[in-house]
Amino acid sequence: MVTLVIAVLLLPAAFVRRPGRARELACCWALWMRFPAEDLTGLSDGARAAFTAARTEALWRHGQLIGLTSGYRDPLVQQRMFEEEVRRSGSPALARMLVLPPAESSHVKGIALDVRPHEGARWLEEHGARYDLYRLYDNEWWHFEYRPDCGGTPPRRRPHPGVGYVSENGDQL
């Protein structure tokens, strides 16, 4: 509620700066104050625009915050995350249940969004299709992807990111 109040207070300044998009700008400023470590750089133009529009609606119409925990990831960072998960879990197949290698990661493509808090993710799951944002995995309530190719129809949700992967010994997860 505090973030919404801040957005309302910022509305006059936002109107001076961008008359036609004042609500969006005031929302961005207020959310930046709430989540100062967020980084939207590296997201595709479509993903950034969709996420901005969705979180603007969430805040103004429903009083719901949606923060970004992780968006774009550099391929080297993604590779390091994958290797760490392989070490932790003991195998690449098990690691793929939580982290994909860079060549397959939507974070590296700039179309994946890990959001917070849980309530914001629930809002996005309910309303995200209007913005081509979809939750894809049962085991990751926070992970959404920008998929404009779906035409408003949610893609089939999978149990985890590694589903459909065939391991070196031929086992399909």
mmCIF file with all atom_site columns, C-alpha atoms in Angstrom:
data_model
loop_
_atom_site.group_PDB
_atom_site.id
_atom_site.type_symbol
_atom_site.label_atom_id
_atom_site.label_alt_id
_atom_site.label_comp_id
_atom_site.label_asym_id
_atom_site.label_entity_id
_atom_site.label_seq_id
_atom_site.pdbx_PDB_ins_code
_atom_site.Cartn_x
_atom_site.Cartn_y
_atom_site.Cartn_z
_atom_site.occupancy
_atom_site.B_iso_or_equiv
_atom_site.pdbx_formal_charge
_atom_site.auth_seq_id
_atom_site.auth_comp_id
_atom_site.auth_asym_id
_atom_site.auth_atom_id
_atom_site.pdbx_PDB_model_num
ATOM 1   C CA . MET A 1 1   ? 0.000  0.000   0.000   1.00 0.00 ? 1   MET A CA 1
ATOM 2   C CA . VAL A 1 2   ? 2.907  2.339   0.735   1.00 0.00 ? 2   VAL A CA 1
ATOM 3   C CA . THR A 1 3   ? 4.206  1.891   -2.819  1.00 0.00 ? 3   THR A CA 1
ATOM 4   C CA . LEU A 1 4   ? 0.812  2.833   -4.241  1.00 0.00 ? 4   LEU A CA 1
ATOM 5   C CA . VAL A 1 5   ? 0.726  5.968   -2.066  1.00 0.00 ? 5   VAL A CA 1
ATOM 6   C CA . ILE A 1 6   ? 4.214  6.879   -3.295  1.00 0.00 ? 6   ILE A CA 1
ATOM 7   C CA . ALA A 1 7   ? 3.071  6.365   -6.903  1.00 0.00 ? 7   ALA A CA 1
ATOM 8   C CA . VAL A 1 8   ? 0.092  8.674   -6.304  1.00 0.00 ? 8   VAL A CA 1
ATOM 9   C CA . LEU A 1 9   ? 2.378  11.324  -4.807  1.00 0.00 ? 9   LEU A CA 1
ATOM 10  C CA . LEU A 1 10  ? 4.733  11.040  -7.793  1.00 0.00 ? 10  LEU A CA 1
ATOM 11  C CA . LEU A 1 11  ? 1.924  11.341  -10.337 1.00 0.00 ? 11  LEU A CA 1
ATOM 12  C CA . PRO A 1 12  ? 2.123  15.160  -10.788 1.00 0.00 ? 12  PRO A CA 1
ATOM 13  C CA . ALA A 1 13  ? 5.862  15.041  -11.509 1.00 0.00 ? 13  ALA A CA 1
ATOM 14  C CA . ALA A 1 14  ? 5.358  12.086  -13.834 1.00 0.00 ? 14  ALA A CA 1
ATOM 15  C CA . PHE A 1 15  ? 2.617  13.986  -15.675 1.00 0.00 ? 15  PHE A CA 1
ATOM 16  C CA . VAL A 1 16  ? 4.984  16.912  -16.279 1.00 0.00 ? 16  VAL A CA 1
ATOM 17  C CA . ARG A 1 17  ? 7.643  14.527  -17.559 1.00 0.00 ? 17  ARG A CA 1
ATOM 18  C CA . ARG A 1 18  ? 5.394  12.261  -19.667 1.00 0.00 ? 18  ARG A CA 1
ATOM 19  C CA . PRO A 1 19  ? 1.793  13.490  -19.952 1.00 0.00 ? 19  PRO A CA 1
ATOM 20  C CA . GLY A 1 20  ? 0.504  10.488  -21.884 1.00 0.00 ? 20  GLY A CA 1
ATOM 21  C CA . ARG A 1 21  ? 2.255  7.895   -19.725 1.00 0.00 ? 21  ARG A CA 1
ATOM 22  C CA . ALA A 1 22  ? 2.273  9.480   -16.281 1.00 0.00 ? 22  ALA A CA 1
ATOM 23  C CA . ARG A 1 23  ? 0.740  6.492   -14.474 1.00 0.00 ? 23  ARG A CA 1
ATOM 24  C CA . GLU A 1 24  ? 3.331  4.141   -15.950 1.00 0.00 ? 24  GLU A CA 1
ATOM 25  C CA . LEU A 1 25  ? 6.213  6.464   -15.077 1.00 0.00 ? 25  LEU A CA 1
ATOM 26  C CA . ALA A 1 26  ? 4.968  7.116   -11.522 1.00 0.00 ? 26  ALA A CA 1
ATOM 27  C CA . CYS A 1 27  ? 4.602  3.358   -11.071 1.00 0.00 ? 27  CYS A CA 1
ATOM 28  C CA . CYS A 1 28  ? 8.163  2.755   -12.321 1.00 0.00 ? 28  CYS A CA 1
ATOM 29  C CA . TRP A 1 29  ? 9.553  5.385   -9.952  1.00 0.00 ? 29  TRP A CA 1
ATOM 30  C CA . ALA A 1 30  ? 7.615  4.037   -6.966  1.00 0.00 ? 30  ALA A CA 1
ATOM 31  C CA . LEU A 1 31  ? 8.639  0.450   -7.704  1.00 0.00 ? 31  LEU A CA 1
ATOM 32  C CA . TRP A 1 32  ? 12.246 1.572   -8.126  1.00 0.00 ? 32  TRP A CA 1
ATOM 33  C CA . MET A 1 33  ? 12.054 3.039   -4.625  1.00 0.00 ? 33  MET A CA 1
ATOM 34  C CA . ARG A 1 34  ? 10.604 -0.243  -3.330  1.00 0.00 ? 34  ARG A CA 1
ATOM 35  C CA . PHE A 1 35  ? 12.980 -2.530  -5.272  1.00 0.00 ? 35  PHE A CA 1
ATOM 36  C CA . PRO A 1 36  ? 16.133 -0.419  -5.873  1.00 0.00 ? 36  PRO A CA 1
ATOM 37  C CA . ALA A 1 37  ? 18.330 -3.374  -6.901  1.00 0.00 ? 37  ALA A CA 1
ATOM 38  C CA . GLU A 1 38  ? 16.114 -4.336  -9.839  1.00 0.00 ? 38  GLU A CA 1
ATOM 39  C CA . ASP A 1 39  ? 17.765 -4.443  -13.225 1.00 0.00 ? 39  ASP A CA 1
ATOM 40  C CA . LEU A 1 40  ? 15.638 -4.570  -16.370 1.00 0.00 ? 40  LEU A CA 1
ATOM 41  C CA . THR A 1 41  ? 18.608 -4.136  -18.710 1.00 0.00 ? 41  THR A CA 1
ATOM 42  C CA . GLY A 1 42  ? 19.167 -7.009  -21.083 1.00 0.00 ? 42  GLY A CA 1
ATOM 43  C CA . LEU A 1 43  ? 15.500 -7.918  -21.303 1.00 0.00 ? 43  LEU A CA 1
ATOM 44  C CA . SER A 1 44  ? 14.160 -7.976  -24.840 1.00 0.00 ? 44  SER A CA 1
ATOM 45  C CA . ASP A 1 45  ? 12.192 -4.864  -25.769 1.00 0.00 ? 45  ASP A CA 1
ATOM 46  C CA . GLY A 1 46  ? 8.991  -6.900  -25.817 1.00 0.00 ? 46  GLY A CA 1
ATOM 47  C CA . ALA A 1 47  ? 9.624  -8.537  -22.437 1.00 0.00 ? 47  ALA A CA 1
ATOM 48  C CA . ARG A 1 48  ? 10.489 -5.196  -20.825 1.00 0.00 ? 48  ARG A CA 1
ATOM 49  C CA . ALA A 1 49  ? 7.396  -3.486  -22.262 1.00 0.00 ? 49  ALA A CA 1
ATOM 50  C CA . ALA A 1 50  ? 5.112  -6.373  -21.278 1.00 0.00 ? 50  ALA A CA 1
ATOM 51  C CA . PHE A 1 51  ? 6.491  -6.547  -17.745 1.00 0.00 ? 51  PHE A CA 1
ATOM 52  C CA . THR A 1 52  ? 6.243  -2.776  -17.289 1.00 0.00 ? 52  THR A CA 1
ATOM 53  C CA . ALA A 1 53  ? 2.638  -2.741  -18.526 1.00 0.00 ? 53  ALA A CA 1
ATOM 54  C CA . ALA A 1 54  ? 1.656  -5.720  -16.357 1.00 0.00 ? 54  ALA A CA 1
ATOM 55  C CA . ARG A 1 55  ? 3.170  -4.362  -13.161 1.00 0.00 ? 55  ARG A CA 1
ATOM 56  C CA . THR A 1 56  ? 1.643  -0.932  -13.847 1.00 0.00 ? 56  THR A CA 1
ATOM 57  C CA . GLU A 1 57  ? -1.823 -2.498  -14.060 1.00 0.00 ? 57  GLU A CA 1
ATOM 58  C CA . ALA A 1 58  ? -1.136 -4.650  -11.006 1.00 0.00 ? 58  ALA A CA 1
ATOM 59  C CA . LEU A 1 59  ? -0.222 -1.633  -8.890  1.00 0.00 ? 59  LEU A CA 1
ATOM 60  C CA . TRP A 1 60  ? -2.829 0.878   -10.089 1.00 0.00 ? 60  TRP A CA 1
ATOM 61  C CA . ARG A 1 61  ? -5.838 -1.406  -10.471 1.00 0.00 ? 61  ARG A CA 1
ATOM 62  C CA . HIS A 1 62  ? -5.177 -4.028  -7.810  1.00 0.00 ? 62  HIS A CA 1
ATOM 63  C CA . GLY A 1 63  ? -2.660 -2.479  -5.404  1.00 0.00 ? 63  GLY A CA 1
ATOM 64  C CA . GLN A 1 64  ? -0.349 -5.420  -6.092  1.00 0.00 ? 64  GLN A CA 1
ATOM 65  C CA . LEU A 1 65  ? 3.445  -5.159  -6.197  1.00 0.00 ? 65  LEU A CA 1
ATOM 66  C CA . ILE A 1 66  ? 5.470  -7.154  -8.697  1.00 0.00 ? 66  ILE A CA 1
ATOM 67  C CA . GLY A 1 67  ? 9.224  -6.963  -8.326  1.00 0.00 ? 67  GLY A CA 1
ATOM 68  C CA . LEU A 1 68  ? 11.917 -8.486  -10.503 1.00 0.00 ? 68  LEU A CA 1
ATOM 69  C CA . THR A 1 69  ? 14.434 -10.756 -8.789  1.00 0.00 ? 69  THR A CA 1
ATOM 70  C CA . SER A 1 70  ? 16.212 -11.841 -11.961 1.00 0.00 ? 70  SER A CA 1
ATOM 71  C CA . GLY A 1 71  ? 15.746 -11.115 -15.649 1.00 0.00 ? 71  GLY A CA 1
ATOM 72  C CA . TYR A 1 72  ? 18.471 -11.241 -18.255 1.00 0.00 ? 72  TYR A CA 1
ATOM 73  C CA . ARG A 1 73  ? 21.552 -13.285 -17.367 1.00 0.00 ? 73  ARG A CA 1
ATOM 74  C CA . ASP A 1 74  ? 24.905 -13.194 -19.071 1.00 0.00 ? 74  ASP A CA 1
ATOM 75  C CA . PRO A 1 75  ? 25.744 -16.631 -20.572 1.00 0.00 ? 75  PRO A CA 1
ATOM 76  C CA . LEU A 1 76  ? 28.802 -16.935 -18.311 1.00 0.00 ? 76  LEU A CA 1
ATOM 77  C CA . VAL A 1 77  ? 26.689 -16.313 -15.214 1.00 0.00 ? 77  VAL A CA 1
ATOM 78  C CA . GLN A 1 78  ? 24.133 -18.869 -16.408 1.00 0.00 ? 78  GLN A CA 1
ATOM 79  C CA . GLN A 1 79  ? 26.907 -21.411 -17.063 1.00 0.00 ? 79  GLN A CA 1
ATOM 80  C CA . ARG A 1 80  ? 28.303 -20.868 -13.574 1.00 0.00 ? 80  ARG A CA 1
ATOM 81  C CA . MET A 1 81  ? 24.834 -21.329 -12.055 1.00 0.00 ? 81  MET A CA 1
ATOM 82  C CA . PHE A 1 82  ? 24.365 -24.548 -14.025 1.00 0.00 ? 82  PHE A CA 1
ATOM 83  C CA . GLU A 1 83  ? 27.772 -25.904 -13.004 1.00 0.00 ? 83  GLU A CA 1
ATOM 84  C CA . GLU A 1 84  ? 27.097 -25.073 -9.344  1.00 0.00 ? 84  GLU A CA 1
ATOM 85  C CA . GLU A 1 85  ? 23.783 -26.910 -9.515  1.00 0.00 ? 85  GLU A CA 1
ATOM 86  C CA . VAL A 1 86  ? 25.479 -29.924 -11.173 1.00 0.00 ? 86  VAL A CA 1
ATOM 87  C CA . ARG A 1 87  ? 27.953 -30.027 -8.275  1.00 0.00 ? 87  ARG A CA 1
ATOM 88  C CA . ARG A 1 88  ? 25.187 -29.622 -5.702  1.00 0.00 ? 88  ARG A CA 1
ATOM 89  C CA . SER A 1 89  ? 22.795 -32.174 -7.199  1.00 0.00 ? 89  SER A CA 1
ATOM 90  C CA . GLY A 1 90  ? 25.369 -34.634 -8.495  1.00 0.00 ? 90  GLY A CA 1
ATOM 91  C CA . SER A 1 91  ? 24.350 -34.806 -12.158 1.00 0.00 ? 91  SER A CA 1
ATOM 92  C CA . PRO A 1 92  ? 23.500 -32.609 -15.155 1.00 0.00 ? 92  PRO A CA 1
ATOM 93  C CA . ALA A 1 93  ? 20.082 -34.268 -15.456 1.00 0.00 ? 93  ALA A CA 1
ATOM 94  C CA . LEU A 1 94  ? 19.157 -33.397 -11.874 1.00 0.00 ? 94  LEU A CA 1
ATOM 95  C CA . ALA A 1 95  ? 20.616 -29.906 -12.243 1.00 0.00 ? 95  ALA A CA 1
ATOM 96  C CA . ARG A 1 96  ? 18.347 -29.289 -15.247 1.00 0.00 ? 96  ARG A CA 1
ATOM 97  C CA . MET A 1 97  ? 15.340 -29.574 -12.956 1.00 0.00 ? 97  MET A CA 1
ATOM 98  C CA . LEU A 1 98  ? 16.301 -26.147 -11.567 1.00 0.00 ? 98  LEU A CA 1
ATOM 99  C CA . VAL A 1 99  ? 18.833 -24.502 -13.900 1.00 0.00 ? 99  VAL A CA 1
ATOM 100 C CA . LEU A 1 100 ? 19.299 -24.833 -17.650 1.00 0.00 ? 100 LEU A CA 1
ATOM 101 C CA . PRO A 1 101 ? 22.604 -24.413 -19.486 1.00 0.00 ? 101 PRO A CA 1
ATOM 102 C CA . PRO A 1 102 ? 23.055 -21.070 -21.289 1.00 0.00 ? 102 PRO A CA 1
ATOM 103 C CA . ALA A 1 103 ? 22.148 -22.364 -24.758 1.00 0.00 ? 103 ALA A CA 1
ATOM 104 C CA . GLU A 1 104 ? 18.666 -23.296 -23.501 1.00 0.00 ? 104 GLU A CA 1
ATOM 105 C CA . SER A 1 105 ? 18.033 -20.601 -20.903 1.00 0.00 ? 105 SER A CA 1
ATOM 106 C CA . SER A 1 106 ? 15.329 -18.020 -21.513 1.00 0.00 ? 106 SER A CA 1
ATOM 107 C CA . HIS A 1 107 ? 17.161 -15.756 -19.066 1.00 0.00 ? 107 HIS A CA 1
ATOM 108 C CA . VAL A 1 108 ? 20.069 -15.599 -21.533 1.00 0.00 ? 108 VAL A CA 1
ATOM 109 C CA . LYS A 1 109 ? 17.587 -14.771 -24.319 1.00 0.00 ? 109 LYS A CA 1
ATOM 110 C CA . GLY A 1 110 ? 16.201 -11.887 -22.245 1.00 0.00 ? 110 GLY A CA 1
ATOM 111 C CA . ILE A 1 111 ? 12.637 -13.200 -22.112 1.00 0.00 ? 111 ILE A CA 1
ATOM 112 C CA . ALA A 1 112 ? 12.560 -14.781 -18.620 1.00 0.00 ? 112 ALA A CA 1
ATOM 113 C CA . LEU A 1 113 ? 11.465 -12.969 -15.471 1.00 0.00 ? 113 LEU A CA 1
ATOM 114 C CA . ASP A 1 114 ? 11.834 -14.236 -11.917 1.00 0.00 ? 114 ASP A CA 1
ATOM 115 C CA . VAL A 1 115 ? 9.375  -12.184 -9.876  1.00 0.00 ? 115 VAL A CA 1
ATOM 116 C CA . ARG A 1 116 ? 8.518  -11.493 -6.261  1.00 0.00 ? 116 ARG A CA 1
ATOM 117 C CA . PRO A 1 117 ? 6.648  -11.471 -3.923  1.00 0.00 ? 117 PRO A CA 1
ATOM 118 C CA . HIS A 1 118 ? 4.539  -14.619 -4.061  1.00 0.00 ? 118 HIS A CA 1
ATOM 119 C CA . GLU A 1 119 ? 1.333  -12.548 -4.253  1.00 0.00 ? 119 GLU A CA 1
ATOM 120 C CA . GLY A 1 120 ? 2.728  -10.663 -7.247  1.00 0.00 ? 120 GLY A CA 1
ATOM 121 C CA . ALA A 1 121 ? 3.491  -13.955 -8.981  1.00 0.00 ? 121 ALA A CA 1
ATOM 122 C CA . ARG A 1 122 ? -0.076 -15.115 -8.323  1.00 0.00 ? 122 ARG A CA 1
ATOM 123 C CA . TRP A 1 123 ? -1.393 -11.894 -9.850  1.00 0.00 ? 123 TRP A CA 1
ATOM 124 C CA . LEU A 1 124 ? 0.856  -12.356 -12.886 1.00 0.00 ? 124 LEU A CA 1
ATOM 125 C CA . GLU A 1 125 ? -0.247 -15.969 -13.261 1.00 0.00 ? 125 GLU A CA 1
ATOM 126 C CA . GLU A 1 126 ? -3.877 -14.839 -13.296 1.00 0.00 ? 126 GLU A CA 1
ATOM 127 C CA . HIS A 1 127 ? -3.491 -11.752 -15.515 1.00 0.00 ? 127 HIS A CA 1
ATOM 128 C CA . GLY A 1 128 ? -0.188 -12.232 -17.360 1.00 0.00 ? 128 GLY A CA 1
ATOM 129 C CA . ALA A 1 129 ? -1.660 -13.701 -20.559 1.00 0.00 ? 129 ALA A CA 1
ATOM 130 C CA . ARG A 1 130 ? -2.908 -10.209 -21.477 1.00 0.00 ? 130 ARG A CA 1
ATOM 131 C CA . TYR A 1 131 ? 0.766  -9.263  -21.679 1.00 0.00 ? 131 TYR A CA 1
ATOM 132 C CA . ASP A 1 132 ? 2.070  -12.546 -23.142 1.00 0.00 ? 132 ASP A CA 1
ATOM 133 C CA . LEU A 1 133 ? 3.695  -13.398 -19.788 1.00 0.00 ? 133 LEU A CA 1
ATOM 134 C CA . TYR A 1 134 ? 3.266  -17.004 -18.669 1.00 0.00 ? 134 TYR A CA 1
ATOM 135 C CA . ARG A 1 135 ? 4.364  -19.238 -15.827 1.00 0.00 ? 135 ARG A CA 1
ATOM 136 C CA . LEU A 1 136 ? 5.969  -22.300 -17.421 1.00 0.00 ? 136 LEU A CA 1
ATOM 137 C CA . TYR A 1 137 ? 7.111  -24.621 -14.619 1.00 0.00 ? 137 TYR A CA 1
ATOM 138 C CA . ASP A 1 138 ? 5.251  -26.207 -11.711 1.00 0.00 ? 138 ASP A CA 1
ATOM 139 C CA . ASN A 1 139 ? 8.343  -26.121 -9.502  1.00 0.00 ? 139 ASN A CA 1
ATOM 140 C CA . GLU A 1 140 ? 9.047  -22.393 -10.021 1.00 0.00 ? 140 GLU A CA 1
ATOM 141 C CA . TRP A 1 141 ? 6.176  -20.153 -8.891  1.00 0.00 ? 141 TRP A CA 1
ATOM 142 C CA . TRP A 1 142 ? 8.397  -17.127 -9.572  1.00 0.00 ? 142 TRP A CA 1
ATOM 143 C CA . HIS A 1 143 ? 9.464  -17.881 -13.175 1.00 0.00 ? 143 HIS A CA 1
ATOM 144 C CA . PHE A 1 144 ? 7.567  -16.283 -16.067 1.00 0.00 ? 144 PHE A CA 1
ATOM 145 C CA . GLU A 1 145 ? 8.459  -15.930 -19.724 1.00 0.00 ? 145 GLU A CA 1
ATOM 146 C CA . TYR A 1 146 ? 7.461  -13.483 -22.413 1.00 0.00 ? 146 TYR A CA 1
ATOM 147 C CA . ARG A 1 147 ? 5.882  -15.601 -25.168 1.00 0.00 ? 147 ARG A CA 1
ATOM 148 C CA . PRO A 1 148 ? 4.098  -13.441 -27.768 1.00 0.00 ? 148 PRO A CA 1
ATOM 149 C CA . ASP A 1 149 ? 3.863  -16.462 -30.067 1.00 0.00 ? 149 ASP A CA 1
ATOM 150 C CA . CYS A 1 150 ? 1.208  -18.063 -27.807 1.00 0.00 ? 150 CYS A CA 1
ATOM 151 C CA . GLY A 1 151 ? -1.603 -15.757 -28.906 1.00 0.00 ? 151 GLY A CA 1
ATOM 152 C CA . GLY A 1 152 ? -3.009 -15.346 -25.395 1.00 0.00 ? 152 GLY A CA 1
ATOM 153 C CA . THR A 1 153 ? -3.274 -19.093 -24.799 1.00 0.00 ? 153 THR A CA 1
ATOM 154 C CA . PRO A 1 154 ? -1.017 -20.264 -21.975 1.00 0.00 ? 154 PRO A CA 1
ATOM 155 C CA . PRO A 1 155 ? 1.588  -22.804 -23.048 1.00 0.00 ? 155 PRO A CA 1
ATOM 156 C CA . ARG A 1 156 ? 1.353  -26.213 -21.432 1.00 0.00 ? 156 ARG A CA 1
ATOM 157 C CA . ARG A 1 157 ? 3.015  -26.025 -18.043 1.00 0.00 ? 157 ARG A CA 1
ATOM 158 C CA . ARG A 1 158 ? 5.810  -28.487 -17.393 1.00 0.00 ? 158 ARG A CA 1
ATOM 159 C CA . PRO A 1 159 ? 6.879  -29.964 -14.046 1.00 0.00 ? 159 PRO A CA 1
ATOM 160 C CA . HIS A 1 160 ? 10.358 -28.380 -14.299 1.00 0.00 ? 160 HIS A CA 1
ATOM 161 C CA . PRO A 1 161 ? 12.769 -26.854 -16.856 1.00 0.00 ? 161 PRO A CA 1
ATOM 162 C CA . GLY A 1 162 ? 14.418 -30.190 -17.689 1.00 0.00 ? 162 GLY A CA 1
ATOM 163 C CA . VAL A 1 163 ? 11.254 -31.887 -18.953 1.00 0.00 ? 163 VAL A CA 1
ATOM 164 C CA . GLY A 1 164 ? 11.736 -33.017 -22.514 1.00 0.00 ? 164 GLY A CA 1
ATOM 165 C CA . TYR A 1 165 ? 15.488 -33.249 -22.078 1.00 0.00 ? 165 TYR A CA 1
ATOM 166 C CA . VAL A 1 166 ? 17.090 -36.559 -23.069 1.00 0.00 ? 166 VAL A CA 1
ATOM 167 C CA . SER A 1 167 ? 20.168 -37.415 -20.993 1.00 0.00 ? 167 SER A CA 1
ATOM 168 C CA . GLU A 1 168 ? 23.377 -38.901 -22.374 1.00 0.00 ? 168 GLU A CA 1
ATOM 169 C CA . ASN A 1 169 ? 22.223 -42.418 -21.480 1.00 0.00 ? 169 ASN A CA 1
ATOM 170 C CA . GLY A 1 170 ? 18.897 -41.919 -23.257 1.00 0.00 ? 170 GLY A CA 1
ATOM 171 C CA . ASP A 1 171 ? 16.694 -41.280 -20.221 1.00 0.00 ? 171 ASP A CA 1
ATOM 172 C CA . GLN A 1 172 ? 14.029 -38.681 -20.843 1.00 0.00 ? 172 GLN A CA 1
ATOM 173 C CA . LEU A 1 173 ? 13.133 -36.467 -17.907 1.00 0.00 ? 173 LEU A CA 1
#
